[in-house]
Each structure stands twice: as structure tokens, then as C-alpha cells.
Amino acid sequence: MTREVNTLAQTAPHFILGTAGHIDHGKSTLVQALTGTDPDRLAEEKRRGITIELGFARLELDDGTVLGVVDVPGHERFVRQMIAGATGIDLALLCIAADDGVMPQTAEHLAVLELLGIERVVIALTKTDLVDADWVELITEEVREYLASTPYANAPLVPVSARTGEGLADLRAELARAVQGLTRAHDATTPRLPIDRSFSIKGSGTVVTGTLWSGAITPGDELEALPGGPRARVRGVQTHGQAVERAEAGNRVAVNLGAVSTEDVRPGMLLTTPETLRPTDRFDAQVTYLGTEGDATPLATGTRMRIAHGTAEVLGRVLFMDGLAELASGSATFAQVRLDEPLPVSTGDRFVMRSLTPVQVVGGGIVLHPHPRRRTTLREGEQALLDALLAGDVEAACDAAFAQQKTPVTAAEVARAASISEDAAARRLEDRHAAGALARLSTEPDAYYTTRGLLQKHTSALENELLRFHAEQPTAPGLSKRALLDRLPTRLTEACFEALVQDALGAGQVMIDDGLIAHPKAGAGARKLEEQAAAALISLLADAGSTPPSVDDLITQAGVEASAARRALSALEKAGRIHRVSPSLVFGTAAYTALEDAAVAFLHTYARATAAELRDALGVSRKYAIPLLEHFDAQGVTRRVGDERELGPKRT
């Protein structure tokens, strides 16, 4: 791929024009007459005189608009390639030969355009040089009559001859009018490029091509091939054979990928930014069944189909919602499409359904939810969600998904449930909170939203479980958060539970002390018992001075419940009212301070001293001296040097 950057082409409006029509109706010849490029590139295409693979060309209109032209095969054996080519086009050029009229692939291609949501079509009545004016008029009426029952009844029709050039100027003018006010088929910020070709160029490596649905691709970007492909760095980008620094949606794009092979990235895959799209083996959709000409047999639920999406086609099963057994020709319904292989679909994507045998286009649809639960019976509210997604009503989709939640949820969780962006969900939830319709539990890093009724329900559950706990263990001050979470009747995530606890704490409905949660009223007895234990322990330690009993004996002498006494000791230690020098020995603060001062004073005088000398200086037995000195060492009051000690860094 060359690196001569074409900057002019990047500034003009770009759209994708796709051809359609029956075999030998002059699509490729017309493209060559309009663009000067022969889209048939294969030797076999030249030999047989038909298009087999997709062909590409660039058409610049008089107003500067640039159309990337995708020329598709017209033979019935290559409808799959036609669908791949129609992927991502913004408008279509339907070619109908004046000497032939509407033919089977004319009808099938029109069905594909309709199923893919292509709104604008220009009709080229080709090969007019082979017939007289009266015949052109007759065929024009025939075409109009056929189109009357389609969405393209009012599509402009231009008689042309690629051989003589007659009508080409008029056709270019109609194409220019057709793109006025046109919006692209796909519109998003994340790049998505369905791959229709993959090949290797000596000295450059692997190159893939496709129609860039959305976003932009620049050299240096990291892209991921889905499903199941590798990540690769973009080495270079071209549009219509010209290297560019930025390829935007609406262009035919060639991407040079580094460190991957053509086996790694294949036609049918989709390139996108890593971690932005998750392939799925099922999706909810609205499906439309067209049937086939002359066959009114309805479509049965569960029928296996070829599901064409982007440039991929996989087998799948179409299951209708809510017990619908079959779908009449010309009808639409909600369905879940279950795939044999995953596809990287997104909400709003179009797909085409083809029967297994004979292989014919029989319908298609719109992806509504890419990651639904596995079901065909809709829960309350799911119908409203699908209706909102079908209508493109983001706020209604957010509301419908939120209404199904049984616990407080974040904007990210609602976005996943509604298949909308997190930003859109956050805006809607915050608007409803500002209007007083929702409660918001502010936590880091995410806020949780819920209805006030649901908040009251969960808060009451917290209180009820705490009251039940206090009734079971009246002397316990509370229980851990994990224990309380496990006791709740509704399963909550730890983050959601924490948000509920913090909200209840702010409202005075629960209290937390030393990591334990308690009910403000029911925990009063345990707190009173702990206060009594603390008072008794402090009194005993004050009387004992520098020779306190062991912790176990201290608790026994205090005459209080052991667990309350140990909680009291922990609280007193945190408050600095006692000092624990070993697991079994504590001192009152006054006695401990006097002992530490005595050790420091002695070392100030003698610089160094043995344990026995310090024991005598402290005036205590070895039973107390050794734990005290080891504690002083740990605190930096003293430092051991061989069999002696000197002042440590804390007191030098």
C-alpha cells in the first residue's frame, strides 16, 4: 500500500452506492461507463462475462459528492455475495434491462434492499440502445407497476445506454439528487468494518477491505477481528486506492494490518475497537417473513435459516415470541434468533434470512437486543422494551429496562439491559431522579438508582434481618457486612448492598461500629453491656498498676460476659486507654507510661543495659519485664544489641 496521502478526498461528502439487479442487466458495464473503472477484476469474470465477486469503483458527482460504488453479482448462485455487498450501502442503483424487464433476481435483490433498510433507490433502465422508444415506454410502465407494491414506488427511473452514453448525465444528476439530505445506513462513533476481502501484498503484509459502517480508522489504531480473531495494529489505510490518514464511515476502505495472516482475519469477520463489541449466539429481533413468489406457506417457529449479517452468514433457528406457532407471508413479529456460530451484532443492525433449500431470500429483520436471556416467553415489561427498541426510543427503552429491575441498579447495568449506551442511560436516570421519580444512592465509583418503594423494601429487609439477629444474640453488638448480606432474602451484589447500607446509615436506620452493623434500637443492650465491661476493666487495671493479671484472669475478675469484655478491651485499646504488650497482657495507660519512662531514664543514664538490669529499674518481675521489653523493641523505644538494649529511634 502506498503512503501518498490524499487529503482532498477526505473533505468531500462520502456515501456508498450499491448496484442491484438480475444477471446480465448491465450493472458492471454501467458502473464502468459512469466511473471509468471496470469493477470485474477476476479473469473468470472476464471470460464468463458475469460478476462473481464484489467489484468496486469511485464515482465523483458534479457537486463534489463522492460515491464508493459496490458492484454486486446478479446471478442467483451469488445472492450471498450480493447481500455482503449490500451491507453498509447508503443508496442503491437498481439496474433493469430494457430488453428483459423485471426478472427473478430483480425481485430478490429488491427484497434484500428492503430488508436491509435501504430507503433510497435510483432505477436505471439499461440497454435502451437495444430497443425502440415505444418499448422503453412499455417496460417503464411495467417496472412502475411492479414497484407500486414496494417501498420504492416513487423511485426515480432513468433510461440509459452504457454503450452510447445516452442518459448517463441524467443518471448522474438523479444520483446527486438522491444523496441530498441522505443519512448513512450506520451511524456511530465506534469503527465497524465488515471484511469482504482479505489478501496479502508482498512487502506490506495482510490487507482487508470492506465498507466502513461507522467511526473512523487511522494508522496506529488497534483493532480486533470478531468473532474470535486476533488484535492487530493498523499499518496503513486506503480509500479508493489512495492512502489517507483517516478513513471515515461511508467509504470503501482497505486496511493494512500488522503481524496477522489472511488465515487470522477472513471475509465474514468484523474489525472494531477492542472490548467494544461482544459477539453473541442469540439476539432478539423483529423479523419479517416475505416468503417466496407463488408460495404462501407460513413460516413455522423454530425453522432453521441462513442468517446473513454484514459479510457473514451462519446457520440459526428463528423462534417466535409468546407462543406464536407460525408467521404468515408479509407479516412481522418479535423473535429470538439462535445461532450455530456467534455474530458481532449491535442494536439496529439489519440481517437477511435465506432458506436452507432451495436457497432463497425469504425474510430478514432488525436486531433489537444483542444479548438477551434465553427465552421466547416475554416477562412483564419485555414487550415494552422491544417496542421501544424497534421505535428507536432510547428513553422509553431505558424506562422499560429499569422497570424490570428488582434491585437498585447503576446506569451501566440499565444500559446493558436496555441495549443502549451508558451515557444515554445515565442521562435518563438522572433526569428522572431530578424530577423526583427515582431515588439515587450515591456511591463511588457508581451511583445506584431505584424507585422509592423498592428502596423502602430493601431498607426494611436490612432492618428486619438486624432485628432478627439481635433477638437471636442479644449480647452481640452487631454482625459483619458479609454475614448480613448472606442473610438477606434478595440476592444483591456487594456494591449494591454497600450502597443500601450507606443510605440506611445516613438515614439513621442502621449503625456501624468497628466494622459491625447493628440496629440503632436493638443493639442498645449490647452497647450498654460493653460500656459496663469497659468500666470494670479500667478499674481493675488501675488498681493493679504495673502488675496486672493476665487478660483471661482480668476478664474473670471483672465478672462480665467474655465476648463483651474482649470487645471492650479492643475499644479501650483503640481509644488509647490501655496498652496491649502481648496477646495475654495489657496495662492501664498510666502504669504503661510510667514503665516506659523508667526504662528510658535508665538508658539515658547508662546508655546500655541487660534485661535483668532493666527489670530491676522497672521494679517488676521477669514475667512482666520480658513482654514489656520486647514490646518496647517493637515500638522503637529500645533497640536490642546482643544481650543488651539501648535507646531506640523513637526516644533518641
XYZ file of C-alpha atoms in Angstrom:
652
model
C 0.000 0.000 0.000
C 1.363 3.419 -0.932
C 1.741 6.244 1.570
C 0.946 9.191 -0.695
C -1.834 10.726 1.321
C -4.901 12.029 -0.476
C -6.317 14.841 1.668
C -8.814 16.246 -0.857
C -10.910 13.092 -0.980
C -11.382 13.179 2.773
C -13.147 16.542 2.767
C -15.960 15.743 0.277
C -19.193 14.006 1.375
C -18.904 10.228 1.043
C -21.643 7.659 0.593
C -21.780 4.071 -0.592
C -23.765 3.260 -3.740
C -24.579 -0.382 -4.320
C -25.769 -1.901 -7.566
C -28.597 -4.439 -7.704
C -30.374 -6.339 -10.423
C -30.646 -9.544 -12.420
C -27.682 -11.168 -14.142
C -26.733 -9.602 -17.480
C -28.793 -6.457 -16.864
C -25.725 -4.298 -17.367
C -24.666 -3.415 -13.836
C -20.913 -3.701 -14.319
C -20.985 -2.100 -17.763
C -22.952 0.830 -16.373
C -20.525 1.237 -13.455
C -17.630 1.337 -15.907
C -19.419 3.929 -18.057
C -20.087 6.125 -15.004
C -16.695 5.803 -13.335
C -14.205 4.711 -15.954
C -13.366 1.685 -13.740
C -14.139 -1.883 -14.709
C -15.412 -3.498 -11.479
C -14.945 -7.026 -12.853
C -11.411 -7.795 -11.729
C -11.232 -11.604 -11.946
C -10.095 -13.443 -15.093
C -13.067 -15.783 -14.762
C -15.409 -12.786 -14.686
C -13.861 -11.531 -17.919
C -14.117 -14.958 -19.504
C -17.707 -15.674 -18.454
C -18.942 -12.112 -18.771
C -20.611 -12.116 -15.343
C -19.766 -10.682 -11.961
C -18.816 -13.342 -9.398
C -17.131 -11.393 -6.607
C -17.823 -7.865 -5.428
C -16.366 -5.122 -7.577
C -15.539 -1.583 -6.515
C -15.200 1.822 -8.125
C -15.223 5.524 -7.227
C -17.785 7.932 -8.623
C -17.383 11.674 -8.085
C -20.548 13.655 -8.793
C -20.651 17.181 -10.178
C -21.319 18.700 -6.730
C -18.193 17.064 -5.279
C -20.007 14.234 -3.519
C -18.018 11.018 -3.717
C -19.785 7.692 -4.052
C -17.996 4.468 -3.353
C -19.613 2.057 -5.769
C -20.091 -1.599 -4.822
C -20.973 -3.733 -7.839
C -22.672 -6.981 -6.836
C -23.233 -10.255 -8.691
C -26.630 -10.720 -10.304
C -26.614 -14.488 -10.764
C -28.897 -16.443 -8.432
C -25.913 -18.554 -7.315
C -24.200 -15.430 -5.965
C -27.004 -13.857 -3.916
C -24.827 -14.400 -0.819
C -22.181 -12.124 -2.354
C -24.903 -9.642 -3.264
C -26.058 -9.476 0.378
C -22.455 -8.966 1.532
C -22.070 -6.148 -0.993
C -25.326 -4.505 0.044
C -24.099 -4.415 3.628
C -23.469 -0.824 4.598
C -24.662 0.839 1.387
C -26.458 4.150 1.701
C -28.414 4.061 -1.568
C -28.905 1.589 -4.381
C -28.752 1.689 -8.165
C -31.211 -0.944 -9.401
C -30.473 -1.972 -12.973
C -33.311 -3.392 -15.095
C -32.570 -4.195 -18.712
C -34.976 -2.600 -21.176
C -34.951 -5.725 -23.339
C -35.742 -8.040 -20.406
C -37.790 -6.239 -17.753
C -38.271 -7.413 -14.171
C -36.657 -10.830 -13.605
C -36.264 -13.204 -10.588
C -33.071 -11.618 -9.239
C -34.596 -8.177 -9.710
C -37.252 -9.202 -7.204
C -34.803 -10.936 -4.867
C -32.375 -8.023 -4.852
C -35.230 -5.601 -4.180
C -36.249 -7.761 -1.219
C -32.684 -7.630 0.129
C -32.602 -3.820 -0.209
C -35.908 -3.539 1.640
C -34.824 -5.935 4.400
C -31.546 -4.049 4.861
C -33.471 -0.803 5.296
C -32.120 0.928 2.172
C -34.556 3.817 1.767
C -33.334 5.422 -1.456
C -33.116 3.648 -4.791
C -32.484 5.023 -8.270
C -33.691 2.826 -11.156
C -31.517 2.591 -14.242
C -33.405 1.193 -17.229
C -30.339 -0.155 -19.043
C -29.615 -1.267 -22.622
C -32.072 1.184 -24.165
C -29.982 1.114 -27.341
C -31.295 -2.413 -27.981
C -34.972 -1.417 -28.107
C -37.090 1.353 -29.614
C -38.764 4.238 -27.784
C -42.159 2.534 -27.619
C -40.630 -0.497 -25.951
C -38.824 1.716 -23.420
C -42.155 3.295 -22.563
C -43.829 -0.103 -22.206
C -41.076 -1.501 -19.957
C -41.130 1.700 -17.879
C -44.837 1.157 -17.189
C -44.179 -2.493 -16.342
C -41.451 -1.537 -13.880
C -43.631 1.143 -12.287
C -46.451 -1.354 -11.893
C -44.122 -3.853 -10.249
C -42.632 -1.258 -7.888
C -46.058 0.016 -6.833
C -46.326 -2.573 -4.044
C -42.792 -1.910 -2.751
C -41.273 0.945 -0.724
C -39.684 2.139 -3.979
C -42.855 3.013 -5.874
C -41.702 6.622 -6.355
C -38.047 5.897 -7.045
C -36.646 7.944 -9.973
C -36.240 5.936 -13.178
C -33.685 6.896 -15.840
C -33.386 5.170 -19.258
C -29.683 4.776 -20.111
C -27.328 3.157 -22.558
C -23.828 2.459 -21.310
C -22.750 1.753 -24.903
C -23.928 5.040 -26.445
C -23.765 7.192 -23.301
C -27.413 8.227 -23.662
C -28.959 9.122 -20.280
C -25.696 8.924 -18.283
C -25.751 12.650 -17.494
C -29.363 12.357 -16.339
C -28.463 9.357 -14.184
C -25.600 11.229 -12.533
C -27.972 14.118 -11.822
C -30.526 11.756 -10.227
C -27.824 10.217 -8.071
C -26.770 13.698 -6.935
C -30.383 14.484 -6.002
C -30.741 11.151 -4.190
C -27.858 11.869 -1.811
C -29.204 15.268 -0.784
C -30.101 15.054 2.910
C -29.133 11.380 2.983
C -28.070 9.918 6.307
C -25.728 6.987 6.407
C -27.051 3.494 6.939
C -24.926 3.142 10.089
C -24.008 5.996 12.382
C -21.860 5.527 15.484
C -18.507 6.618 16.828
C -17.018 3.136 17.185
C -15.403 1.856 13.981
C -17.035 -1.232 12.479
C -15.679 -2.699 9.263
C -17.211 -5.935 7.940
C -14.446 -7.676 5.976
C -15.349 -8.745 2.443
C -11.823 -9.428 1.144
C -8.552 -10.493 2.754
C -5.299 -10.831 0.841
C -1.568 -10.425 1.171
C 0.660 -7.894 -0.607
C 4.369 -8.587 -0.822
C 6.230 -6.089 1.331
C 3.078 -4.883 3.081
C 1.503 -7.956 4.615
C -2.170 -8.623 5.165
C -4.770 -6.246 3.740
C -8.509 -6.426 4.375
C -11.228 -4.437 2.644
C -14.804 -3.551 3.392
C -17.358 -0.785 3.687
C -16.690 1.198 6.864
C -20.045 1.187 8.615
C -19.255 3.653 11.377
C -16.498 5.538 13.170
C -13.071 6.129 11.679
C -9.818 4.202 11.221
C -6.363 5.768 11.342
C -2.842 4.315 11.110
C -1.690 3.174 14.539
C -5.152 2.150 15.741
C -5.503 -1.226 17.395
C -8.417 -3.225 16.005
C -9.913 -6.585 16.865
C -11.311 -9.108 14.369
C -14.601 -10.644 15.539
C -15.655 -13.243 16.236
C -12.648 -14.995 17.694
C -9.949 -13.204 15.729
C -6.737 -11.507 16.860
C -5.941 -7.914 17.666
C -3.742 -6.098 15.199
C -2.206 -2.667 14.703
C -3.209 -0.661 11.622
C -0.139 -0.014 9.475
C -1.917 1.940 6.763
C -5.342 2.889 5.404
C -6.566 3.498 1.851
C -9.809 4.660 0.313
C -10.200 4.031 -3.431
C -6.530 3.248 -3.837
C -5.300 6.418 -2.103
C -3.520 6.353 1.261
C -5.259 8.512 3.866
C -4.513 9.493 7.436
C -8.124 8.966 8.453
C -10.801 6.843 6.792
C -14.312 7.720 7.865
C -17.673 5.966 7.655
C -19.234 5.964 4.214
C -16.052 4.864 2.446
C -14.751 1.725 0.864
C -11.652 1.074 2.954
C -8.525 -1.063 2.661
C -6.670 -1.623 5.921
C -3.109 -2.911 6.150
C -2.787 -4.927 9.373
C 0.478 -5.788 11.052
C 1.562 -9.198 12.383
C -1.506 -11.171 11.225
C -2.123 -13.511 8.314
C -5.030 -13.936 5.934
C -5.905 -17.030 7.946
C -6.301 -14.869 11.053
C -8.591 -12.235 9.502
C -11.046 -13.602 6.971
C -14.067 -12.413 4.981
C -17.109 -12.545 7.224
C -15.250 -11.142 10.232
C -15.740 -7.612 11.532
C -12.993 -5.199 12.592
C -13.698 -2.946 15.552
C -12.072 -1.337 18.584
C -11.156 -3.991 21.191
C -13.577 -4.520 24.096
C -16.396 -2.526 22.474
C -18.427 -5.359 20.970
C -19.187 -8.828 22.269
C -20.275 -11.494 19.773
C -23.480 -13.314 20.648
C -25.026 -16.690 19.905
C -28.566 -15.279 20.113
C -30.363 -11.990 19.708
C -33.883 -10.593 19.926
C -35.215 -9.117 16.712
C -38.201 -8.064 14.753
C -38.370 -10.487 11.834
C -40.292 -10.008 8.612
C -41.256 -13.044 6.556
C -41.631 -12.332 2.846
C -41.954 -15.891 1.672
C -41.194 -16.667 -1.944
C -43.066 -15.819 -5.100
C -46.033 -18.110 -5.607
C -45.667 -19.792 -2.188
C -47.931 -18.614 0.647
C -46.777 -21.292 3.123
C -46.334 -19.646 6.541
C -43.030 -19.791 8.382
C -43.055 -22.132 11.398
C -41.365 -21.125 14.624
C -38.032 -22.875 15.138
C -37.282 -23.066 11.411
C -33.566 -23.234 10.599
C -32.332 -20.420 8.379
C -29.198 -18.927 6.904
C -28.707 -15.671 8.819
C -26.724 -13.088 6.839
C -25.292 -10.181 8.807
C -22.621 -7.871 7.456
C -20.390 -10.028 5.297
C -21.015 -13.166 7.363
C -23.638 -15.865 7.031
C -24.268 -18.526 9.677
C -26.982 -21.040 10.364
C -29.545 -20.329 13.014
C -33.025 -21.000 14.271
C -35.832 -18.420 14.367
C -38.176 -18.779 17.357
C -41.215 -16.545 17.647
C -42.221 -14.902 20.922
C -45.140 -15.722 23.218
C -46.318 -18.973 21.695
C -46.742 -17.827 18.099
C -46.577 -21.041 16.055
C -46.236 -19.633 12.551
C -45.892 -16.365 10.670
C -47.828 -15.576 7.513
C -46.093 -14.266 4.431
C -45.831 -10.478 4.527
C -46.055 -10.362 8.334
C -43.633 -9.370 11.069
C -43.211 -10.358 14.711
C -40.726 -10.428 17.565
C -38.439 -13.453 17.621
C -35.262 -14.739 19.170
C -32.682 -15.820 16.626
C -30.376 -18.535 17.992
C -27.170 -19.005 16.063
C -24.935 -22.016 15.481
C -21.945 -19.631 15.478
C -21.655 -16.242 17.223
C -22.025 -12.975 15.330
C -20.908 -9.450 16.400
C -24.319 -7.805 16.059
C -25.474 -4.475 17.504
C -28.882 -2.971 18.173
C -30.352 -1.603 14.945
C -28.350 -3.860 12.636
C -30.222 -5.400 9.724
C -29.974 -9.040 8.709
C -31.321 -11.226 5.903
C -32.805 -14.702 6.220
C -32.356 -17.294 3.491
C -33.955 -20.729 3.439
C -31.746 -23.802 3.648
C -33.088 -25.423 0.496
C -33.801 -24.157 -2.005
C -31.504 -21.285 -1.032
C -33.710 -18.206 -1.382
C -34.183 -14.895 0.390
C -37.334 -15.356 2.489
C -37.128 -12.546 5.009
C -34.983 -10.607 7.402
C -35.168 -8.249 10.289
C -33.742 -5.735 12.724
C -31.556 -6.670 15.689
C -33.157 -5.242 18.831
C -31.217 -6.772 21.711
C -27.855 -8.479 21.085
C -27.565 -10.188 24.491
C -30.990 -11.246 25.783
C -31.713 -14.051 28.181
C -32.571 -17.353 26.535
C -36.358 -17.303 26.256
C -39.318 -16.927 23.934
C -41.944 -16.135 26.579
C -41.763 -12.460 27.442
C -41.825 -11.296 31.034
C -43.814 -8.284 32.083
C -42.139 -5.222 30.588
C -40.064 -7.070 27.982
C -42.636 -6.384 25.284
C -42.394 -2.664 26.105
C -38.602 -2.835 25.841
C -38.722 -4.491 22.414
C -41.344 -1.976 21.234
C -39.119 0.907 22.365
C -36.014 -0.544 20.709
C -37.928 -1.086 17.481
C -39.126 2.530 17.565
C -35.623 3.776 18.347
C -36.952 5.440 21.516
C -33.911 5.396 23.807
C -35.673 6.954 26.792
C -38.579 4.514 26.603
C -36.113 1.623 26.282
C -34.295 2.856 29.388
C -37.566 3.165 31.310
C -38.743 -0.296 30.221
C -35.458 -1.966 31.191
C -35.341 -0.098 34.514
C -38.915 -1.134 35.354
C -37.853 -4.800 35.213
C -35.109 -4.387 37.821
C -35.794 -5.795 41.281
C -32.790 -4.203 42.974
C -31.059 -0.796 42.775
C -29.019 -0.583 39.571
C -26.313 1.553 38.004
C -26.559 3.316 34.652
C -24.181 0.721 33.201
C -26.455 -2.125 34.300
C -29.530 -0.443 32.830
C -27.642 0.251 29.597
C -26.810 -3.444 29.231
C -30.377 -4.482 29.992
C -31.808 -1.931 27.543
C -29.112 -2.349 24.865
C -28.456 1.399 24.802
C -25.358 3.476 25.530
C -24.324 4.046 29.130
C -24.333 7.820 28.571
C -27.947 7.697 27.365
C -28.991 5.579 30.334
C -27.197 7.894 32.794
C -28.900 10.982 31.338
C -32.341 9.414 31.529
C -31.912 8.090 35.071
C -30.530 11.394 36.301
C -33.409 13.285 34.680
C -35.926 11.027 36.425
C -34.083 11.466 39.719
C -34.108 15.246 39.318
C -37.861 15.068 38.681
C -38.330 13.145 41.936
C -39.351 9.876 40.282
C -36.271 7.915 41.382
C -34.067 7.683 44.428
C -30.318 7.826 43.929
C -27.821 6.123 46.198
C -24.554 7.984 45.731
C -21.531 5.738 45.998
C -18.073 5.564 44.461
C -17.485 4.905 41.672
C -21.120 4.423 40.584
C -24.473 5.801 41.650
C -27.358 3.374 42.116
C -30.921 4.226 41.118
C -34.179 2.719 42.313
C -37.788 3.630 42.991
C -38.634 4.920 46.429
C -40.923 1.945 47.012
C -38.177 -0.530 46.148
C -35.693 1.380 48.298
C -38.080 1.124 51.251
C -38.476 -2.607 50.632
C -34.724 -3.263 50.688
C -34.117 -0.980 53.673
C -36.863 -2.769 55.604
C -35.190 -6.081 54.766
C -31.929 -4.756 56.241
C -33.678 -3.661 59.420
C -35.673 -6.884 59.774
C -32.588 -9.075 59.475
C -30.739 -6.935 62.029
C -33.660 -7.152 64.460
C -33.803 -10.912 63.961
C -30.067 -11.162 64.626
C -30.290 -9.100 67.809
C -33.162 -11.276 69.026
C -31.037 -14.382 68.425
C -27.902 -12.901 70.024
C -28.941 -10.133 72.427
C -25.428 -9.599 73.793
C -23.769 -9.284 70.346
C -23.143 -5.711 69.218
C -23.791 -6.486 65.544
C -22.694 -8.640 62.645
C -20.336 -8.258 59.716
C -21.481 -6.859 56.381
C -20.806 -10.187 54.690
C -22.948 -12.014 57.238
C -25.795 -9.535 56.844
C -25.600 -9.727 53.038
C -25.862 -13.513 53.214
C -28.969 -13.275 55.420
C -30.935 -11.011 53.057
C -33.828 -12.626 51.119
C -32.902 -10.910 47.828
C -29.559 -11.576 46.171
C -27.574 -8.343 45.907
C -24.130 -7.571 44.574
C -21.652 -6.409 47.194
C -21.547 -2.948 45.587
C -25.349 -2.624 45.595
C -25.501 -3.860 49.207
C -22.874 -1.296 50.235
C -24.905 1.474 48.578
C -28.016 0.407 50.503
C -26.101 0.234 53.790
C -24.598 3.680 53.327
C -28.028 5.140 52.518
C -29.559 3.478 55.603
C -26.634 4.697 57.702
C -27.216 8.275 56.552
C -30.895 7.947 57.424
C -30.083 6.612 60.904
C -31.711 3.252 60.174
C -28.545 1.259 60.882
C -25.328 1.941 62.731
C -21.786 0.698 62.144
C -19.158 0.344 64.852
C -15.809 -1.371 64.459
C -16.960 -2.859 61.154
C -20.099 -4.396 62.644
C -23.608 -3.403 61.593
C -26.305 -3.060 64.213
C -29.832 -1.788 64.542
C -29.801 1.521 66.471
C -32.502 0.359 68.902
C -31.973 -3.364 69.262
C -28.187 -3.013 69.727
C -28.513 -0.716 72.746
C -28.378 -3.580 75.308
C -25.141 -4.951 73.863
C -23.585 -1.487 73.819
C -24.603 -0.915 77.475
C -23.053 -4.244 78.469
C -19.834 -3.324 76.666
C -19.704 0.043 78.432
C -20.106 -1.690 81.814
C -17.344 -4.155 80.948
C -15.007 -1.315 79.934
C -15.566 0.496 83.232
C -14.851 -2.665 85.266
C -11.701 -3.476 83.289
C -10.284 0.051 83.585
C -10.882 -0.014 87.336
C -9.106 -3.354 87.760
C -6.122 -2.227 85.654
C -5.825 0.998 87.630
C -5.726 -0.979 90.905
C -3.203 -3.483 89.513
C -0.760 -0.800 88.355
C 2.435 -2.323 86.943
C 1.467 -5.915 87.806
C -1.854 -6.585 86.048
C -3.381 -10.073 85.823
C -3.465 -11.927 82.517
C -6.249 -10.994 80.117
C -8.213 -14.156 80.956
C -7.890 -13.546 84.710
C -8.753 -9.870 84.190
C -12.000 -10.807 82.436
C -12.846 -13.312 85.171
C -12.242 -10.712 87.884
C -14.394 -8.180 86.013
C -17.343 -10.561 86.261
C -18.751 -9.683 82.817
C -19.620 -11.735 79.728
C -16.381 -12.728 77.961
C -17.276 -11.563 74.435
C -18.423 -8.172 75.744
C -15.195 -7.867 77.778
C -12.991 -8.658 74.778
C -14.885 -6.114 72.623
C -14.430 -3.591 75.448
C -10.664 -4.263 75.589
C -10.425 -3.758 71.827
C -12.334 -0.480 72.045
C -10.227 0.727 75.011
C -7.021 -0.079 73.125
C -8.190 1.878 70.068
C -9.086 4.779 72.320
C -5.577 4.751 73.878
C -6.865 3.996 77.376
C -4.964 0.731 77.689
C -1.820 -0.723 76.099
C -1.585 -4.331 74.963
C 2.033 -5.558 75.111
C 1.242 -9.201 74.272
C -1.859 -11.244 73.465
C -2.291 -12.085 77.149
C -1.060 -8.895 78.862
C -2.457 -5.355 78.980
C -1.592 -2.326 81.125
C -3.522 0.727 82.049
C -2.182 3.820 80.287
C -0.796 5.446 83.461
C 1.103 2.318 84.515
C 2.419 1.683 80.996
C 3.645 5.271 80.623
C 5.456 5.122 83.970
C 7.196 1.866 82.973
C 8.286 3.246 79.591
C 9.609 6.452 81.220
C 11.570 4.396 83.768
C 13.270 2.345 81.004
C 14.145 5.470 79.012
C 15.528 7.271 82.069
C 17.755 4.321 82.961
C 19.169 4.079 79.421
C 19.765 7.819 79.305
C 21.978 7.329 82.357
C 23.743 4.081 81.473
C 23.477 4.024 77.655
C 23.119 0.251 77.606
C 21.656 -2.327 79.974
C 20.844 -6.024 80.172
C 17.318 -7.342 80.535
C 17.986 -8.078 84.199
C 19.214 -4.525 84.833
C 16.168 -3.056 83.109
C 13.889 -5.446 85.041
C 15.256 -4.084 88.273
C 14.977 -0.488 87.028
C 11.311 -1.080 86.190
C 10.650 -2.735 89.531
C 8.772 -5.708 88.055
C 9.323 -9.441 87.813
C 10.638 -11.253 84.738
C 7.017 -12.251 83.971
C 6.295 -8.597 83.114
C 9.757 -7.349 82.146
C 10.317 -9.614 79.132
C 6.959 -8.880 77.369
C 7.436 -5.177 78.138
C 10.983 -5.014 76.747
C 10.005 -6.936 73.605
C 7.122 -4.523 73.154
C 9.452 -1.521 73.650
C 11.761 -3.004 70.978
C 8.845 -3.347 68.552
C 7.733 0.235 69.213
C 11.225 1.707 68.702
C 11.520 2.811 72.328
C 14.524 0.475 72.784
C 16.822 -1.391 70.461
C 18.457 -4.739 71.267
C 22.219 -5.022 70.711
C 23.386 -8.538 71.526
C 22.357 -9.249 75.113
C 21.887 -5.551 75.877
C 19.493 -2.785 74.967
C 19.945 0.881 74.152
C 17.529 3.679 73.339
C 15.671 3.102 70.098
C 14.965 5.627 67.318
C 11.710 6.715 68.936
C 13.437 8.036 72.073
C 16.980 9.000 70.964
